[in-house]
Amino acid sequence: VRGGPAPHADAAGAGAARSTASPIQPLRRLAEPIPPSPVSARPGVGPVKKLIRRLIGWEIDPLREQVTALQRATTEAVGRVEAERHDGSP
């Protein structure tokens, strides 16, 4: 499990590691979703991929922007909660 304790950690070590780990770290490691480049080693496929990207871009681009905004908002919210938890303020 990504972000969890190592498989060889004992139960006491796993609990201690989990309590000190910050939940924001995995969120910050997530990259923005970007479409793959329309390049191909096969002749004639690159222009077809570019055409397909243009045809479906109007559907995909707004979704990608929403996912990016959700990632950013989630990271900011978790960061605020972490800061409040460390500061002790409600």
mmCIF file with all atom_site columns, N, CA, C and O in Angstrom, residues 1-6 14 17-18 21-23 25-26 29:
data_model
loop_
_atom_site.group_PDB
_atom_site.id
_atom_site.type_symbol
_atom_site.label_atom_id
_atom_site.label_alt_id
_atom_site.label_comp_id
_atom_site.label_asym_id
_atom_site.label_entity_id
_atom_site.label_seq_id
_atom_site.pdbx_PDB_ins_code
_atom_site.Cartn_x
_atom_site.Cartn_y
_atom_site.Cartn_z
_atom_site.occupancy
_atom_site.B_iso_or_equiv
_atom_site.pdbx_formal_charge
_atom_site.auth_seq_id
_atom_site.auth_comp_id
_atom_site.auth_asym_id
_atom_site.auth_atom_id
_atom_site.pdbx_PDB_model_num
ATOM 1  N N  . VAL A 1 1  ? 0.852  -1.170 0.000  1.00 0.00 ? 1  VAL A N  1
ATOM 2  C CA . VAL A 1 1  ? 0.000  0.000  0.000  1.00 0.00 ? 1  VAL A CA 1
ATOM 3  C C  . VAL A 1 1  ? 0.890  1.221  0.000  1.00 0.00 ? 1  VAL A C  1
ATOM 4  O O  . VAL A 1 1  ? 1.753  1.360  0.868  1.00 0.00 ? 1  VAL A O  1
ATOM 5  N N  . ARG A 1 2  ? 0.672  2.087  -0.924 1.00 0.00 ? 2  ARG A N  1
ATOM 6  C CA . ARG A 1 2  ? 1.495  3.281  -1.041 1.00 0.00 ? 2  ARG A CA 1
ATOM 7  C C  . ARG A 1 2  ? 1.211  4.228  0.120  1.00 0.00 ? 2  ARG A C  1
ATOM 8  O O  . ARG A 1 2  ? 0.069  4.529  0.433  1.00 0.00 ? 2  ARG A O  1
ATOM 9  N N  . GLY A 1 3  ? 2.273  4.682  0.765  1.00 0.00 ? 3  GLY A N  1
ATOM 10 C CA . GLY A 1 3  ? 2.136  5.594  1.880  1.00 0.00 ? 3  GLY A CA 1
ATOM 11 C C  . GLY A 1 3  ? 1.930  4.911  3.210  1.00 0.00 ? 3  GLY A C  1
ATOM 12 O O  . GLY A 1 3  ? 1.906  5.556  4.241  1.00 0.00 ? 3  GLY A O  1
ATOM 13 N N  . GLY A 1 4  ? 1.775  3.592  3.211  1.00 0.00 ? 4  GLY A N  1
ATOM 14 C CA . GLY A 1 4  ? 1.583  2.849  4.449  1.00 0.00 ? 4  GLY A CA 1
ATOM 15 C C  . GLY A 1 4  ? 2.903  2.371  5.003  1.00 0.00 ? 4  GLY A C  1
ATOM 16 O O  . GLY A 1 4  ? 3.976  2.660  4.463  1.00 0.00 ? 4  GLY A O  1
ATOM 17 N N  . PRO A 1 5  ? 2.851  1.634  6.095  1.00 0.00 ? 5  PRO A N  1
ATOM 18 C CA . PRO A 1 5  ? 4.077  1.137  6.697  1.00 0.00 ? 5  PRO A CA 1
ATOM 19 C C  . PRO A 1 5  ? 4.733  0.076  5.817  1.00 0.00 ? 5  PRO A C  1
ATOM 20 O O  . PRO A 1 5  ? 4.076  -0.551 4.986  1.00 0.00 ? 5  PRO A O  1
ATOM 21 N N  . ALA A 1 6  ? 6.017  -0.104 6.017  1.00 0.00 ? 6  ALA A N  1
ATOM 22 C CA . ALA A 1 6  ? 6.743  -1.129 5.272  1.00 0.00 ? 6  ALA A CA 1
ATOM 23 C C  . ALA A 1 6  ? 6.223  -2.497 5.674  1.00 0.00 ? 6  ALA A C  1
ATOM 24 O O  . ALA A 1 6  ? 5.809  -2.702 6.818  1.00 0.00 ? 6  ALA A O  1
ATOM 25 N N  . ALA A 1 14 ? 4.612  0.172  13.182 1.00 0.00 ? 14 ALA A N  1
ATOM 26 C CA . ALA A 1 14 ? 3.644  0.621  12.188 1.00 0.00 ? 14 ALA A CA 1
ATOM 27 C C  . ALA A 1 14 ? 2.729  1.686  12.772 1.00 0.00 ? 14 ALA A C  1
ATOM 28 O O  . ALA A 1 14 ? 2.410  2.672  12.115 1.00 0.00 ? 14 ALA A O  1
ATOM 29 N N  . ALA A 1 17 ? 4.770  4.935  13.096 1.00 0.00 ? 17 ALA A N  1
ATOM 30 C CA . ALA A 1 17 ? 5.034  5.530  11.785 1.00 0.00 ? 17 ALA A CA 1
ATOM 31 C C  . ALA A 1 17 ? 3.763  6.163  11.221 1.00 0.00 ? 17 ALA A C  1
ATOM 32 O O  . ALA A 1 17 ? 3.798  7.214  10.617 1.00 0.00 ? 17 ALA A O  1
ATOM 33 N N  . ARG A 1 18 ? 2.631  5.524  11.440 1.00 0.00 ? 18 ARG A N  1
ATOM 34 C CA . ARG A 1 18 ? 1.380  6.037  10.914 1.00 0.00 ? 18 ARG A CA 1
ATOM 35 C C  . ARG A 1 18 ? 0.964  7.323  11.629 1.00 0.00 ? 18 ARG A C  1
ATOM 36 O O  . ARG A 1 18 ? 0.404  8.218  11.034 1.00 0.00 ? 18 ARG A O  1
ATOM 37 N N  . ALA A 1 21 ? 3.214  10.273 10.248 1.00 0.00 ? 21 ALA A N  1
ATOM 38 C CA . ALA A 1 21 ? 3.180  10.547 8.808  1.00 0.00 ? 21 ALA A CA 1
ATOM 39 C C  . ALA A 1 21 ? 2.117  11.596 8.505  1.00 0.00 ? 21 ALA A C  1
ATOM 40 O O  . ALA A 1 21 ? 1.044  11.618 9.086  1.00 0.00 ? 21 ALA A O  1
ATOM 41 N N  . SER A 1 22 ? 2.427  12.478 7.586  1.00 0.00 ? 22 SER A N  1
ATOM 42 C CA . SER A 1 22 ? 1.501  13.528 7.190  1.00 0.00 ? 22 SER A CA 1
ATOM 43 C C  . SER A 1 22 ? 0.664  13.047 6.005  1.00 0.00 ? 22 SER A C  1
ATOM 44 O O  . SER A 1 22 ? 1.206  12.548 5.023  1.00 0.00 ? 22 SER A O  1
ATOM 45 N N  . PRO A 1 23 ? -0.650 13.205 6.071  1.00 0.00 ? 23 PRO A N  1
ATOM 46 C CA . PRO A 1 23 ? -1.484 12.755 4.954  1.00 0.00 ? 23 PRO A CA 1
ATOM 47 C C  . PRO A 1 23 ? -1.362 13.642 3.721  1.00 0.00 ? 23 PRO A C  1
ATOM 48 O O  . PRO A 1 23 ? -1.836 13.281 2.655  1.00 0.00 ? 23 PRO A O  1
ATOM 49 N N  . GLN A 1 25 ? 1.483  14.525 2.214  1.00 0.00 ? 25 GLN A N  1
ATOM 50 C CA . GLN A 1 25 ? 2.622  14.150 1.375  1.00 0.00 ? 25 GLN A CA 1
ATOM 51 C C  . GLN A 1 25 ? 2.208  13.368 0.130  1.00 0.00 ? 25 GLN A C  1
ATOM 52 O O  . GLN A 1 25 ? 2.650  13.693 -0.959 1.00 0.00 ? 25 GLN A O  1
ATOM 53 N N  . PRO A 1 26 ? 1.373  12.342 0.247  1.00 0.00 ? 26 PRO A N  1
ATOM 54 C CA . PRO A 1 26 ? 0.963  11.637 -0.982 1.00 0.00 ? 26 PRO A CA 1
ATOM 55 C C  . PRO A 1 26 ? 0.184  12.539 -1.941 1.00 0.00 ? 26 PRO A C  1
ATOM 56 O O  . PRO A 1 26 ? 0.290  12.395 -3.155 1.00 0.00 ? 26 PRO A O  1
ATOM 57 N N  . ARG A 1 29 ? 2.493  14.591 -4.034 1.00 0.00 ? 29 ARG A N  1
ATOM 58 C CA . ARG A 1 29 ? 3.253  13.828 -5.034 1.00 0.00 ? 29 ARG A CA 1
ATOM 59 C C  . ARG A 1 29 ? 2.448  13.564 -6.298 1.00 0.00 ? 29 ARG A C  1
ATOM 60 O O  . ARG A 1 29 ? 3.006  13.191 -7.321 1.00 0.00 ? 29 ARG A O  1
#
